[in-house]
Coordinates of C-alpha atoms in Angstrom, one line a residue:
X1 CA 59.4 -2.9 38.6
X2 CA 55.7 -2.1 37.6
X3 CA 54.7 0.4 34.9
X4 CA 52.6 2.5 37.3
X5 CA 49.5 3.8 35.6
X6 CA 49.9 1.5 32.6
X7 CA 47.3 2.4 29.9
X8 CA 47.3 -1.2 28.7
X9 CA 44.0 -2.8 29.6
X10 CA 43.6 -6.3 31.0
X11 CA 42.8 -7.8 27.6
X12 CA 46.1 -6.5 26.0
X13 CA 47.9 -7.4 29.3
X14 CA 46.6 -11.0 29.0
X15 CA 47.8 -11.3 25.3
X16 CA 51.2 -9.8 26.2
X17 CA 51.5 -12.1 29.2
X18 CA 50.7 -15.0 27.0
X19 CA 53.9 -14.3 25.1
X20 CA 55.9 -15.3 28.2
X21 CA 54.5 -18.8 28.1
X22 CA 54.3 -19.4 24.3
X23 CA 57.9 -20.9 24.2
X24 CA 58.5 -22.8 27.4
X25 CA 61.4 -24.6 25.5
X26 CA 63.5 -21.4 25.5
X27 CA 62.8 -21.0 29.2
X28 CA 63.9 -24.6 29.9
X29 CA 67.1 -24.1 27.9
X30 CA 68.0 -21.0 29.9
X31 CA 67.2 -22.8 33.1
X32 CA 69.4 -25.7 32.1
X33 CA 72.3 -23.4 31.3
X34 CA 72.0 -21.6 34.6
X35 CA 71.7 -24.8 36.6
X36 CA 74.7 -26.4 34.8
X37 CA 77.0 -23.4 35.4
X38 CA 75.9 -23.3 39.1
X39 CA 76.5 -27.0 39.6
X40 CA 79.9 -26.8 37.9
X41 CA 80.9 -23.8 40.0
X42 CA 79.8 -25.5 43.2
X43 CA 81.6 -28.8 42.3
X44 CA 84.8 -27.2 41.2
X45 CA 85.1 -24.8 44.1
X46 CA 83.5 -27.0 46.7
X47 CA 82.4 -23.7 48.4
X48 CA 79.5 -24.1 50.8
X49 CA 77.8 -20.8 49.8
X50 CA 78.0 -21.7 46.1
X51 CA 76.6 -25.2 46.9
X52 CA 73.6 -23.7 48.8
X53 CA 73.0 -21.1 46.1
X54 CA 73.2 -23.8 43.4
X55 CA 70.6 -26.0 45.2
X56 CA 68.2 -23.0 45.5
X57 CA 68.7 -22.2 41.8
X58 CA 67.9 -25.8 40.8
X59 CA 64.7 -25.8 42.9
X60 CA 63.6 -22.4 41.4
X61 CA 64.4 -23.5 37.9
X62 CA 62.5 -26.8 38.1
X63 CA 59.5 -25.1 39.6
X64 CA 59.5 -22.4 36.9
X65 CA 59.8 -24.8 34.0
X66 CA 57.0 -27.0 35.3
X67 CA 54.8 -24.1 36.0
X68 CA 55.5 -22.6 32.6
X69 CA 54.5 -25.9 30.8
X70 CA 51.3 -26.0 32.8
X71 CA 50.3 -22.4 32.3
X72 CA 51.1 -22.6 28.6
X73 CA 48.3 -25.0 28.1
X74 CA 45.7 -22.7 29.8
X75 CA 43.8 -19.8 28.4
X76 CA 44.8 -16.6 30.2
X77 CA 41.6 -14.7 30.8
X78 CA 41.8 -10.9 31.1
X79 CA 40.4 -10.9 34.6
X80 CA 43.1 -13.3 35.8
X81 CA 46.0 -11.6 33.9
X82 CA 47.4 -9.7 36.9
X83 CA 47.4 -12.8 39.1
X84 CA 49.4 -14.9 36.5
X85 CA 51.8 -11.9 36.0
X86 CA 52.5 -11.8 39.8
X87 CA 53.2 -15.6 39.8
X88 CA 55.6 -15.2 36.8
X89 CA 57.4 -12.3 38.4
X90 CA 58.1 -14.2 41.6
X91 CA 59.7 -17.1 39.7
X92 CA 61.5 -14.9 37.2
X93 CA 62.9 -12.5 39.8
X94 CA 63.9 -15.4 42.1
X95 CA 65.8 -17.2 39.4
X96 CA 67.5 -13.9 38.2
X97 CA 68.7 -12.9 41.6
X98 CA 70.1 -16.4 42.3
X99 CA 72.0 -16.4 39.0
X100 CA 73.4 -12.9 39.7
X101 CA 74.4 -13.9 43.3
X102 CA 76.2 -17.0 42.1
X103 CA 78.2 -14.9 39.6
X104 CA 78.9 -12.3 42.2
X105 CA 80.0 -14.9 44.8
X106 CA 82.4 -16.4 42.2
X107 CA 84.0 -12.9 41.7
X108 CA 84.0 -11.9 45.4
X109 CA 85.4 -15.3 46.6
X110 CA 88.0 -15.1 43.9
X111 CA 87.4 -18.7 42.9
X112 CA 88.9 -20.4 39.8
X113 CA 89.2 -17.9 37.0
X114 CA 87.5 -20.3 34.6
X115 CA 84.5 -20.5 37.0
X116 CA 84.3 -16.8 37.2
X117 CA 84.3 -16.4 33.5
X118 CA 81.5 -19.0 33.2
X119 CA 79.2 -17.7 35.8
X120 CA 79.6 -14.1 34.8
X121 CA 79.0 -15.0 31.1
X122 CA 75.9 -17.0 32.0
X123 CA 74.5 -14.1 34.1
X124 CA 75.3 -11.5 31.3
X125 CA 73.8 -13.7 28.6
X126 CA 70.7 -14.5 30.6
X127 CA 70.1 -10.8 31.6
X128 CA 70.5 -9.5 28.0
X129 CA 68.6 -12.4 26.4
X130 CA 65.7 -12.2 28.8
X131 CA 65.4 -8.4 28.2
X132 CA 64.3 -9.3 24.6
X133 CA 62.4 -12.5 25.4
X134 CA 60.2 -11.0 28.1
X135 CA 59.8 -7.6 26.4
X136 CA 56.0 -8.2 26.3
X137 CA 56.1 -7.4 30.0
X138 CA 58.9 -4.8 30.5
X139 CA 58.6 -4.7 34.2
X140 CA 59.6 -8.4 34.3
X141 CA 62.2 -8.1 31.6
X142 CA 63.9 -5.0 33.2
X143 CA 63.6 -6.5 36.7
X144 CA 65.3 -9.7 35.6
X145 CA 68.0 -7.6 33.9
X146 CA 68.7 -5.6 37.0
X147 CA 68.6 -8.6 39.4
X148 CA 71.0 -10.7 37.3
X149 CA 73.5 -8.0 36.4
X150 CA 73.6 -5.6 39.4
X151 CA 75.1 -8.2 41.8
X152 CA 77.8 -8.8 39.1
X153 CA 78.5 -5.0 38.8
X154 CA 78.8 -4.6 42.6
X155 CA 81.2 -7.6 42.9
X156 CA 83.4 -6.3 40.0
X157 CA 83.6 -2.9 41.7
X158 CA 84.2 -4.6 45.0
X159 CA 87.3 -6.5 43.8
X160 CA 88.4 -3.3 42.2
X161 CA 91.1 -4.4 39.7
X162 CA 91.4 -2.4 36.5
X163 CA 90.1 -5.1 34.3
X164 CA 87.1 -5.7 36.6
X165 CA 86.4 -2.0 36.9
X166 CA 86.4 -1.7 33.1
X167 CA 84.1 -4.8 32.9
X168 CA 81.8 -3.3 35.6
X169 CA 81.5 0.0 33.6
X170 CA 80.8 -2.0 30.4
X171 CA 78.1 -4.1 32.1
X172 CA 76.6 -1.0 33.7
X173 CA 76.3 0.7 30.3
X174 CA 74.7 -2.5 29.0
X175 CA 71.8 -2.1 31.4
X176 CA 70.2 1.1 29.9
X177 CA 70.9 -0.1 26.4
X178 CA 69.0 -3.4 27.0
X179 CA 66.3 -1.4 28.9
X180 CA 65.8 0.7 25.8
X181 CA 65.6 -2.4 23.6
X182 CA 63.0 -3.9 25.9
X183 CA 60.8 -0.8 26.0
X184 CA 61.0 -0.3 22.2
X185 CA 60.0 -4.0 21.6
X186 CA 57.2 -3.6 24.2
X187 CA 55.9 -0.4 22.6
X188 CA 55.8 -2.1 19.2
X189 CA 54.0 -5.2 20.6
X190 CA 51.5 -3.1 22.5
X191 CA 50.7 -0.9 19.6
X192 CA 50.2 -3.9 17.3
X193 CA 48.0 -5.8 19.7
X194 CA 46.0 -2.7 20.6
X195 CA 45.4 -1.9 16.9
X196 CA 44.5 -5.5 16.2
X197 CA 42.0 -5.4 19.0
X198 CA 40.6 -2.1 18.0
X199 CA 40.1 -3.4 14.5
X200 CA 38.5 -6.6 15.8
X201 CA 36.2 -4.5 18.0
X202 CA 35.3 -2.2 15.1
X203 CA 34.7 -5.1 12.9
X204 CA 32.4 -6.7 15.5
X205 CA 30.5 -3.4 16.0
X206 CA 30.1 -3.0 12.3
X207 CA 28.9 -6.6 12.0
X208 CA 26.4 -5.9 14.7
X209 CA 25.2 -2.7 13.0
X210 CA 25.0 -4.5 9.7
X211 CA 22.7 -7.1 11.3
X212 CA 20.6 -4.7 13.3
X213 CA 17.6 -2.7 12.3
X214 CA 18.2 1.0 13.2
X215 CA 14.5 1.8 13.8
X216 CA 13.5 -1.1 16.1
X217 CA 16.9 -2.3 17.5
X218 CA 16.1 -5.9 16.6
X219 CA 17.7 -8.0 13.8
X220 CA 17.4 -7.0 10.2
X221 CA 17.2 -9.3 7.2
X222 CA 20.9 -10.0 7.3
X223 CA 20.8 -10.7 11.0
X224 CA 17.8 -13.0 10.5
X225 CA 19.6 -15.0 7.9
X226 CA 22.5 -15.5 10.2
X227 CA 20.4 -16.5 13.1
X228 CA 18.2 -18.9 11.0
X229 CA 21.3 -20.7 9.9
X230 CA 22.6 -21.0 13.4
X231 CA 19.3 -22.1 14.9
X232 CA 18.6 -24.7 12.2
X233 CA 22.1 -26.3 12.6
X234 CA 21.7 -26.4 16.4
X235 CA 18.1 -27.7 16.4
X236 CA 17.7 -30.9 18.5
X237 CA 16.1 -33.9 16.8
X238 CA 13.1 -33.8 19.1
X239 CA 12.3 -30.1 18.8
X240 CA 10.7 -27.9 16.1
X241 CA 11.6 -24.5 14.8
X242 CA 8.7 -22.1 14.6
X243 CA 8.8 -19.2 12.1
X244 CA 6.1 -16.6 12.6
X245 CA 5.8 -13.9 9.9
X246 CA 3.7 -10.8 10.9
X247 CA 2.6 -8.1 8.5
X248 CA 0.9 -5.0 10.1
X249 CA -2.5 -4.2 8.7
X250 CA -3.1 -0.7 7.2
X251 CA 0.2 0.6 8.5
X252 CA 0.5 2.8 5.4
X253 CA -2.3 4.9 6.8
X254 CA -0.2 5.7 9.9
X255 CA 2.7 7.0 7.8
X256 CA 0.4 8.9 5.4
X257 CA -1.8 10.6 8.0
X258 CA 0.6 11.0 11.0
X259 CA 4.0 11.0 9.3
X260 CA 7.0 8.7 9.2
X261 CA 8.4 9.6 12.7
X262 CA 5.1 8.3 14.3
X263 CA 5.3 5.3 12.0
X264 CA 8.8 4.6 13.2
X265 CA 7.6 4.8 16.8
X266 CA 4.8 2.3 16.0
X267 CA 7.4 -0.1 14.5
X268 CA 9.6 0.3 17.6
X269 CA 6.6 -0.4 19.9
X270 CA 5.6 -3.5 17.9
X271 CA 9.2 -4.7 18.2
X272 CA 9.0 -4.1 22.0
X273 CA 5.8 -6.0 22.3
X274 CA 7.1 -8.9 20.2
X275 CA 10.2 -9.0 22.5
X276 CA 8.0 -9.3 25.6
X277 CA 6.0 -12.1 24.1
X278 CA 8.8 -14.1 22.5
X279 CA 10.6 -16.9 24.3
X280 CA 14.0 -16.0 25.7
X281 CA 15.9 -17.9 23.0
X282 CA 13.8 -16.5 20.2
X283 CA 15.3 -14.3 17.3
X284 CA 13.2 -11.3 16.3
X285 CA 13.8 -9.4 13.1
X286 CA 12.2 -6.7 11.1
X287 CA 12.1 -8.2 7.7
X288 CA 11.4 -4.9 5.9
X289 CA 8.7 -2.2 5.8
X290 CA 6.0 -3.3 8.3
X291 CA 6.9 -7.0 8.4
X292 CA 8.3 -8.8 11.4
X293 CA 9.6 -12.3 11.9
X294 CA 10.0 -14.4 15.1
X295 CA 12.0 -17.6 15.1
X296 CA 12.1 -19.9 18.1
X297 CA 12.4 -23.5 19.2
X298 CA 9.2 -25.2 20.4
X299 CA 8.1 -28.6 21.6
X300 CA 4.8 -29.0 19.7
X301 CA 2.4 -27.2 17.4
X302 CA 0.1 -26.3 20.4
X303 CA 2.9 -24.2 21.8
X304 CA 3.2 -22.4 18.4
X305 CA -0.5 -21.7 18.4
X306 CA -0.3 -20.2 21.9
X307 CA 2.6 -18.0 20.9
X308 CA 0.9 -16.8 17.7
X309 CA -2.3 -16.0 19.6
X310 CA -0.5 -14.0 22.2
X311 CA 1.5 -12.1 19.6
X312 CA -1.6 -11.2 17.6
X313 CA -3.4 -10.0 20.8
X314 CA -0.4 -7.8 21.8
X315 CA 0.0 -6.2 18.4
X316 CA -3.7 -5.5 18.2
X317 CA -3.8 -3.6 21.5
X318 CA -4.2 0.1 21.0
X319 CA -1.1 2.3 21.0
X320 CA -0.8 5.7 22.7
X321 CA 1.9 7.7 20.9
X322 CA 2.3 11.5 21.0
X323 CA -1.2 11.9 22.3
X324 CA -2.7 9.8 19.5
X325 CA -4.6 6.6 20.1
X326 CA -3.8 4.1 17.3
X327 CA -4.9 0.6 16.6
X328 CA -2.7 -1.4 14.3
X329 CA -3.7 -5.0 13.6
X330 CA -1.7 -7.7 12.0
X331 CA -1.8 -10.7 9.8
X332 CA 0.3 -13.7 10.9
X333 CA 1.6 -16.6 8.9
X334 CA 3.3 -19.5 10.7
X335 CA 5.3 -22.5 9.5
X336 CA 7.3 -25.2 11.4
X337 CA 10.5 -27.0 10.7
X338 CA 10.7 -29.9 9.9
X339 CA 6.9 -30.3 9.6
X340 CA 6.4 -27.9 6.7
X341 CA 9.9 -27.8 5.2
X342 CA 13.2 -29.6 5.4
X343 CA 15.3 -26.4 5.1
X344 CA 15.2 -22.7 5.9
X345 CA 14.4 -21.6 2.3
X346 CA 11.3 -23.9 2.2
X347 CA 10.3 -22.8 5.7
X348 CA 10.4 -19.1 4.7
X349 CA 8.3 -19.9 1.6
X350 CA 5.7 -21.7 3.7
X351 CA 5.4 -19.0 6.3
X352 CA 5.2 -16.4 3.5
X353 CA 2.4 -18.4 1.8
X354 CA 0.6 -18.7 5.2
X355 CA 0.9 -15.0 5.7
X356 CA -0.6 -14.4 2.2
X357 CA -3.6 -16.5 3.1
X358 CA -4.1 -14.6 6.3
X359 CA -4.1 -11.3 4.5
X360 CA -6.4 -12.6 1.7
X361 CA -8.8 -13.7 4.5
X362 CA -9.2 -10.2 5.6
X363 CA -6.3 -9.7 8.1
X364 CA -6.3 -9.7 11.9
X365 CA -5.9 -13.5 11.9
X366 CA -3.3 -16.3 12.2
X367 CA -2.8 -18.7 9.4
X368 CA -0.7 -21.9 9.8
X369 CA 0.8 -23.4 6.6
X370 CA -1.1 -26.2 5.0
X371 CA -0.1 -28.2 1.9
X372 CA -3.4 -27.1 0.2
X373 CA -2.0 -23.5 0.2
X374 CA 0.6 -24.6 -2.3
X375 CA -2.0 -26.1 -4.6
X376 CA -4.0 -22.8 -4.2
X377 CA -0.9 -20.8 -5.2
X378 CA -0.2 -22.9 -8.2
X379 CA -3.8 -22.6 -9.2
X380 CA -3.7 -18.8 -8.8
X381 CA -0.5 -18.5 -10.9
X382 CA -2.0 -20.7 -13.5
X383 CA -5.1 -18.4 -13.6
X384 CA -2.9 -15.3 -13.8
X385 CA -0.9 -16.6 -16.8
X386 CA -4.1 -17.8 -18.6
X387 CA -5.9 -14.6 -17.9
X388 CA -3.2 -12.5 -19.5
X389 CA -3.3 -14.7 -22.5
X390 CA -7.2 -14.7 -22.6
X391 CA -7.2 -10.9 -22.9
X392 CA -4.9 -11.1 -25.9
X393 CA -6.9 -14.0 -27.5
X394 CA -10.3 -12.3 -26.9
X395 CA -11.6 -15.2 -24.8
X396 CA -13.3 -12.8 -22.5
X397 CA -16.8 -11.4 -23.1
X398 CA -18.9 -8.6 -21.6
X399 CA -22.4 -9.5 -20.5
X400 CA -25.0 -6.9 -19.5
X401 CA -27.6 -7.1 -16.7
X402 CA -30.5 -4.5 -16.9
X403 CA -31.2 -2.0 -14.2
X404 CA -35.0 -1.3 -14.4
X405 CA -37.1 1.6 -13.4
X406 CA -39.5 0.1 -10.8
X407 CA -42.3 2.5 -11.7
X408 CA -42.3 2.2 -15.5
X409 CA -40.6 -1.1 -16.0
X410 CA -38.3 0.4 -18.6
X411 CA -34.6 -0.3 -18.7
X412 CA -32.6 2.7 -17.5
X413 CA -29.1 1.1 -17.6
X414 CA -27.1 -2.0 -18.0
X415 CA -24.4 -3.2 -15.6
X416 CA -21.4 -4.6 -17.6
X417 CA -20.1 -7.9 -16.2
X418 CA -17.1 -9.8 -17.5
X419 CA -17.4 -13.5 -18.4
X420 CA -14.5 -15.9 -19.3
X421 CA -15.2 -18.9 -21.4
X422 CA -12.0 -21.0 -21.3
X423 CA -11.5 -23.2 -24.4
X424 CA -10.6 -26.2 -22.2
X425 CA -12.0 -25.6 -18.7
X426 CA -15.3 -24.0 -19.8
X427 CA -16.8 -21.0 -18.1
X428 CA -14.8 -19.7 -15.1
X429 CA -16.7 -17.7 -12.5
X430 CA -15.7 -14.1 -11.9
X431 CA -15.0 -14.9 -8.2
X432 CA -12.3 -17.3 -9.4
X433 CA -10.3 -14.9 -11.6
X434 CA -11.2 -11.4 -10.4
X435 CA -9.4 -11.7 -7.0
X436 CA -6.4 -13.1 -8.8
X437 CA -6.5 -10.2 -11.3
X438 CA -6.6 -7.7 -8.4
X439 CA -3.7 -9.4 -6.5
X440 CA -1.4 -9.6 -9.5
X441 CA -2.2 -6.2 -11.1
X442 CA -3.8 -7.8 -14.2
X443 CA -7.0 -6.0 -13.1
X444 CA -5.7 -2.8 -14.5
X445 CA -5.5 -4.1 -18.0
X446 CA -8.7 -6.1 -17.6
X447 CA -10.6 -3.1 -16.1
X448 CA -9.6 -0.8 -19.0
X449 CA -10.6 -3.4 -21.5
X450 CA -14.0 -3.9 -19.8
X451 CA -14.6 -0.1 -19.7
X452 CA -13.7 0.2 -23.4
X453 CA -16.0 -2.7 -24.5
X454 CA -18.9 -1.5 -22.4
X455 CA -18.6 2.1 -23.8
X456 CA -18.6 0.8 -27.3
X457 CA -21.7 -1.3 -26.7
X458 CA -23.5 1.5 -25.0
X459 CA -22.8 3.8 -27.9
X460 CA -25.2 1.6 -30.0
X461 CA -28.1 1.9 -27.5
X462 CA -30.7 4.6 -27.2
X463 CA -29.4 7.8 -25.7
X464 CA -31.5 7.5 -22.5
X465 CA -29.8 4.2 -21.6
X466 CA -26.5 4.2 -19.8
X467 CA -23.9 1.6 -18.8
X468 CA -22.5 0.9 -15.4
X469 CA -18.9 -0.5 -14.9
X470 CA -17.4 -1.8 -11.7
X471 CA -14.0 -0.3 -10.9
X472 CA -11.3 -2.1 -8.8
X473 CA -9.4 0.0 -6.2
X474 CA -6.2 -1.2 -7.9
X475 CA -7.4 0.1 -11.3
X476 CA -8.2 3.5 -9.8
X477 CA -4.8 3.8 -8.0
X478 CA -2.9 3.0 -11.2
X479 CA -1.1 6.0 -12.9
X480 CA -3.2 7.5 -15.6
X481 CA -6.4 5.8 -14.4
X482 CA -8.7 8.8 -15.3
X483 CA -6.9 9.1 -18.7
X484 CA -7.8 5.4 -19.4
X485 CA -11.5 6.1 -18.8
X486 CA -11.4 9.2 -20.9
X487 CA -9.7 7.4 -23.8
X488 CA -12.4 4.6 -23.7
X489 CA -15.1 7.3 -24.0
X490 CA -13.4 9.1 -26.8
X491 CA -12.8 5.9 -28.8
X492 CA -16.4 4.7 -28.4
X493 CA -17.8 8.2 -29.1
X494 CA -19.9 7.9 -25.9
X495 CA -21.2 10.9 -24.0
X496 CA -19.5 10.8 -20.5
X497 CA -22.9 11.3 -18.8
X498 CA -24.0 7.8 -20.1
X499 CA -21.1 6.1 -18.2
X500 CA -21.6 5.2 -14.5
X501 CA -18.6 3.9 -12.5
X502 CA -19.5 1.8 -9.5
X503 CA -17.1 1.7 -6.6
X504 CA -17.3 0.0 -3.2
X505 CA -16.4 1.4 0.2
X506 CA -13.1 -0.6 0.3
X507 CA -11.8 1.9 -2.2
X508 CA -11.7 4.7 0.4
X509 CA -10.0 2.8 3.2
X510 CA -6.5 3.1 2.0
X511 CA -6.2 6.2 -0.3
X512 CA -8.9 8.7 0.1
X513 CA -7.0 11.6 -1.4
X514 CA -6.0 10.1 -4.8
X515 CA -9.5 8.6 -5.1
X516 CA -11.0 12.0 -4.6
X517 CA -8.9 13.5 -7.3
X518 CA -9.8 10.7 -9.7
X519 CA -13.5 11.1 -9.1
X520 CA -13.4 14.9 -9.3
X521 CA -11.6 14.8 -12.6
X522 CA -14.1 12.4 -14.2
X523 CA -17.1 14.1 -12.7
X524 CA -16.0 17.3 -14.3
X525 CA -16.3 15.5 -17.7
X526 CA -19.9 14.3 -16.8
X527 CA -19.2 10.8 -15.7
X528 CA -21.5 9.6 -13.0
X529 CA -20.5 7.6 -9.9
X530 CA -22.5 5.0 -7.9
X531 CA -21.7 3.6 -4.4
X532 CA -22.0 -0.2 -4.7
X533 CA -22.8 -2.7 -1.9
X534 CA -24.2 0.1 0.3
X535 CA -24.6 -1.0 4.0
X536 CA -21.8 -3.6 4.1
X537 CA -19.1 -1.1 5.2
X538 CA -18.6 1.3 8.1
X539 CA -18.6 4.8 6.8
X540 CA -21.1 5.0 3.9
X541 CA -22.8 8.2 5.0
X542 CA -19.4 10.0 5.3
X543 CA -18.5 8.9 1.8
X544 CA -21.8 10.0 0.3
X545 CA -21.3 13.5 1.8
X546 CA -17.7 13.8 0.7
X547 CA -17.8 12.3 -2.9
X548 CA -19.9 13.1 -5.9
X549 CA -22.2 10.1 -6.0
X550 CA -25.4 10.1 -8.1
X551 CA -26.6 6.6 -7.3
X552 CA -26.6 4.2 -4.3
X553 CA -26.9 0.5 -4.8
X554 CA -28.4 -1.2 -1.7
X555 CA -26.7 -4.5 -1.1
X556 CA -28.6 -7.7 -2.0
X557 CA -28.3 -8.9 1.7
X558 CA -31.0 -6.4 2.6
X559 CA -33.3 -7.7 -0.1
X560 CA -32.9 -11.5 -0.3
X561 CA -30.5 -12.5 2.5
X562 CA -31.3 -14.6 5.5
X563 CA -31.6 -11.5 7.7
X564 CA -34.3 -9.8 5.7
X565 CA -37.0 -8.5 8.0
X566 CA -38.3 -5.4 9.6
X567 CA -34.9 -4.0 10.3
X568 CA -33.6 -4.4 6.8
X569 CA -36.9 -2.9 5.5
X570 CA -36.4 0.1 7.8
X571 CA -32.9 0.6 6.6
X572 CA -34.0 0.5 2.9
X573 CA -36.7 3.1 3.7
X574 CA -34.2 5.4 5.4
X575 CA -31.7 5.1 2.5
X576 CA -34.5 5.7 0.0
X577 CA -35.6 8.8 1.8
X578 CA -32.1 10.1 2.0
X579 CA -31.7 9.4 -1.8
X580 CA -34.9 11.3 -2.6
X581 CA -33.7 14.3 -0.5
X582 CA -30.3 14.3 -2.2
X583 CA -31.8 13.6 -5.7
X584 CA -29.9 10.4 -5.9
X585 CA -31.1 7.1 -7.5
X586 CA -31.5 4.2 -5.2
X587 CA -31.0 0.7 -6.7
X588 CA -32.1 -2.5 -5.0
X589 CA -29.9 -5.4 -6.0
X590 CA -30.7 -9.1 -6.0
X591 CA -34.4 -8.9 -6.8
X592 CA -35.7 -12.4 -7.6
X593 CA -39.4 -12.4 -6.9
X594 CA -42.3 -10.0 -7.5
X595 CA -42.8 -9.8 -3.7
X596 CA -39.3 -8.4 -3.3
X597 CA -39.9 -5.9 -6.2
X598 CA -43.1 -4.6 -4.6
X599 CA -41.4 -4.4 -1.2
X600 CA -38.4 -2.3 -2.3
X601 CA -40.6 -0.1 -4.5
X602 CA -42.9 0.5 -1.6
X603 CA -39.9 1.3 0.6
X604 CA -38.9 4.0 -1.8
X605 CA -36.3 2.5 -4.2
X606 CA -36.8 3.7 -7.7
X607 CA -34.5 1.3 -9.5
X608 CA -34.1 -2.5 -9.3
X609 CA -31.7 -5.2 -10.6
X610 CA -31.8 -9.0 -10.4
X611 CA -32.9 -12.2 -11.9
X612 CA -36.6 -11.2 -11.7
X613 CA -35.9 -8.9 -14.6
X614 CA -33.1 -10.7 -16.4
X615 CA -29.8 -12.4 -16.0
X616 CA -26.7 -10.9 -17.5
X617 CA -26.9 -11.3 -21.3
X618 CA -24.5 -10.8 -24.2
X619 CA -24.5 -7.5 -26.0
X620 CA -26.7 -8.6 -28.9
X621 CA -29.4 -9.8 -26.4
X622 CA -29.2 -6.5 -24.6
X623 CA -30.0 -4.8 -27.8
X624 CA -32.9 -7.2 -28.4
X625 CA -34.2 -6.4 -24.8
X626 CA -34.1 -2.7 -25.6
X627 CA -35.8 -3.2 -29.0
X628 CA -38.6 -5.4 -27.6
X629 CA -39.1 -2.8 -24.8
X630 CA -39.5 0.0 -27.3
X631 CA -41.9 -2.1 -29.4
X632 CA -44.1 -2.8 -26.4
X633 CA -44.3 0.8 -25.3
X634 CA -44.8 2.4 -28.7
X635 CA -48.4 1.3 -29.3
X636 CA -49.4 2.5 -25.8
X637 CA -48.0 5.9 -26.5
X638 CA -49.9 6.1 -29.8
X639 CA -53.2 5.1 -28.0
X640 CA -52.6 7.7 -25.4

């Protein structure tokens, strides 16, 4: 008997079928009892039919027990469940019908009463016992119940004595009762197994979701940690594990200008490109934000270099999303296990440090970890800690370099430059500690301190002399940046028009809107702005048109660099002419010789700065320069 359109799927079927083979010992005991009763019946009665039936029963029983022991050691796969069920049915039904026939023959042939009682009892016990044992597959349990008991019922009715008829009716009523028990047990088993499987599947799906990034479909940080552990444990001794850490360059601009939905599409596209470039066994993960990690086994460093090069090329290819053509570059850091670290934690640190160096180098590049990077990091952390302490201990000083009127030779302004005289290490160059200050955020405190000190110094100078202070992009983006400048002016008692703030083009690359608000707010107070290092960026003219600049500082590379010539002179002339038209001052930086001074003056620059006039000097020497200049010019004015 089959269940027809049984809703039980093959996986549940396989588990339920396995219950038939989990206790082959009980099957063997049942077989021994049946064989013993059949052999005794044949021996006592010496009836040929009973002898033949007993022999058949023995063969079937031995085959079933042997097969059950063998199958019990196998794993029943869902796709093979129906085949094993059919095999079990044939053996079970064959044994049941033979047991029922032997009992029926004993009754029908009216053999020894003791034999009848024995064979009928064995058939009844087997039929009712198997109904519970094989309830995991009710078609088998009920089939065996029918095949072992129906022949007995027929034989009892056939003989027809009152006692046999009563017994036949009793056995007949036993059949539906045992069927009900089998079906109830089966229903409970099926529900339990189905619920267990549903829970396991749900847990598996939730685990997959917990380890998958919803935007890109690749692993998230949790999934990456799991895969890293698995891959490191399974790494062969002759292989290396490559960890590539990618950080998208200027991705914030995409989110800010085009919106987060477009940003998500960019991330998904990057993940797709990484998948196409990654080896088949590689693990890809979005580590967070716009950072991606690829982990894969490699044979040698050269293979890692090739993979990293292809990844960088793919990410750098332009995107076409929603009609927009976007170019998103990346910085890549690479570390290898076991070359760069003995464990996963160290490998991650090395790759992160390599990525940091790639970003510091300007981005759009690949950086492989090197031991020197660790020493660099230690040095930077040391500088950061000492710089914070230096600000508190007043180890820093402000020096001033004059900016001179090229026509009159008079000092029009001083540029404030910070100097650090370390009590143990001596003077530290700005290019050593300023980048560290910018990366760590110390530049905000440092920048406010420089502005405050410069404003106080300028307040002691003649009113026609101003002070110029360089501003870091990090300082401008800090909350309350304009308020910090305003407080410095108020505390120094300095007219805002005497303060010039110098900014570079890099300031506008990331956050144009906030920068515009900052500049507009201070310009309204009277603070002047200068565009520093003009000519080294890509969009200077656009910035001049958009922001309230009063001064342009031509980069020293046009004055004293190796490429100085007719082209650089033509550029200076064009800038000077533009400045004259817009009523802007043009400052030539890096002047070191009288020839350079004459050249930039002839080209149209009205201000100059450089060692030709003076190096940066302490505030008291700046005052002396101004006093000497006034002394030199006073007599001439009297003569005139």
